[in-house]
Steps between C-alpha positions, in 0.01 A plus 500: 500500500667226302838390370598515135788321325847649526592644159711254303708772340868578481493846655860579403419435135189718534711781645749465214223511240336806653837674523579423136162642395571836665650802332794698632570624760257265681665191355842611621367575849331160528818329384702683765280372782434154354753303708358626830143440383579140406661447841183643660288250302698213651460647848124521448485136387696394808285704739147404393253529653675725754593763242446778753848416631664624179695824504448719191807540283666839472413674174525855376186698418581462133527121531181488707315688229639266235379194692155654542504590131567135413167406656281799420592578138381238254742278310429171328682296771314681778166443330585132459588483870162649592321248283695204637437599860128535434472170311448248787137403541485594868635846422160585356391587853715723713696275739504768768121520538364210295212718379584744224652433160868570453595801294822628654844375601575564864859535621494285813806688623424854382716628220523835678710334772638211296557626144720197430184285493308722259493232226580192709232239424492357852419846637224574247161363602183522288249694710181701479517878500344525846755272669784666311385839628435394859827312530691813396862490620428317825722206598541461878258588778700729727296394805535122459815483283317249279481505120160650426389304192510141385732444206279320242796313350665380818289521817309187594133567577422310823264212431315544827192724532603853592234703317163530667176690452237602750145493363226705659148471363261777596143565387598648165878490504783248468823619658832336421828560676809323369801473730832322547530257789807335649443123509677280750856429394540799270810704581455861601705639205287300254180629658626859504592481132161357404324767704710777349442374145126478569478844663728699271322377187155568647392140447226500766300757308587356160402143599180632652402688185582205276302268728189714486523527123530122471223423750255725321573307183435172686162605647305310234684174568447535876128543434491183287691297761268622774195412293138496610582265788737751668793259471772691689715186518519496118619861498768417758605189309542692176707766676731233641532339157600835349753555778648154443538567128681830552715362780620220276624757250607790722553372856311575822560876506335610178230755582230288330594192704484694826177676405310189389609291797393766745165556329437122500515504881271803524157346552309823458665579168430151363144504630383779270722774639676511164210721385696798632735464203218504246623728219167679515545579868608862544654435843712202393816443699784694647835478668529442870676741733 
């Protein structure tokens, strides 16, 4: 989870360019609905980050299809928009999960319900295919009435630790269980949104799998730090140093930061227990229940 820069684009000009690039009758249908779409853009800008409060504009089925067509069917302006939205450095990693590479544009407010935002830059977020699929057309949790996902352009990521991991080291197995915690002072709506984002995108399992992959690749360095003198303190110190480096760049809730800090406090892991993640070990590690 991380923020990315708000697109510095004139979305009205983009809409005009996409409309001009369309053939008839699509161009005529987009022109007919343009005024209401532009008004909706302004409403979105005024509402952020609480865009779930917006009411979809009334459009005919024909106009809805034209707006969807503007996004889905390639034109030079639409291709340029895709490239510009994917250009920021931080967009290389999906801002919803922080793990996978971006390869799709997610409609934060789904175009099925809000066709007016089909090509609106502020509503188009670079994402990985998995997050794009899992997010689907969800917006509000009907049980909590809270927006279900962080908006990568506009939602502030709390700078207090809210992501945790429980580490269990058994004879031949390392179990990891990532979870969202509510720190003191965090509002209930903020906590519910973080928990929903985390749960709906399956981040516990995805962080766990990525952690195990990374730890297996680090086995050799753990062995060197431990050395012939069984220096568990050196292993712990190196884990803390890695956590500090990642926290400086990504904040306290990056999965690597949380993982390394927790492992640094796990005496058994640092004192040779890291052998369970030896790539040659068939048992390896697994998720916790």
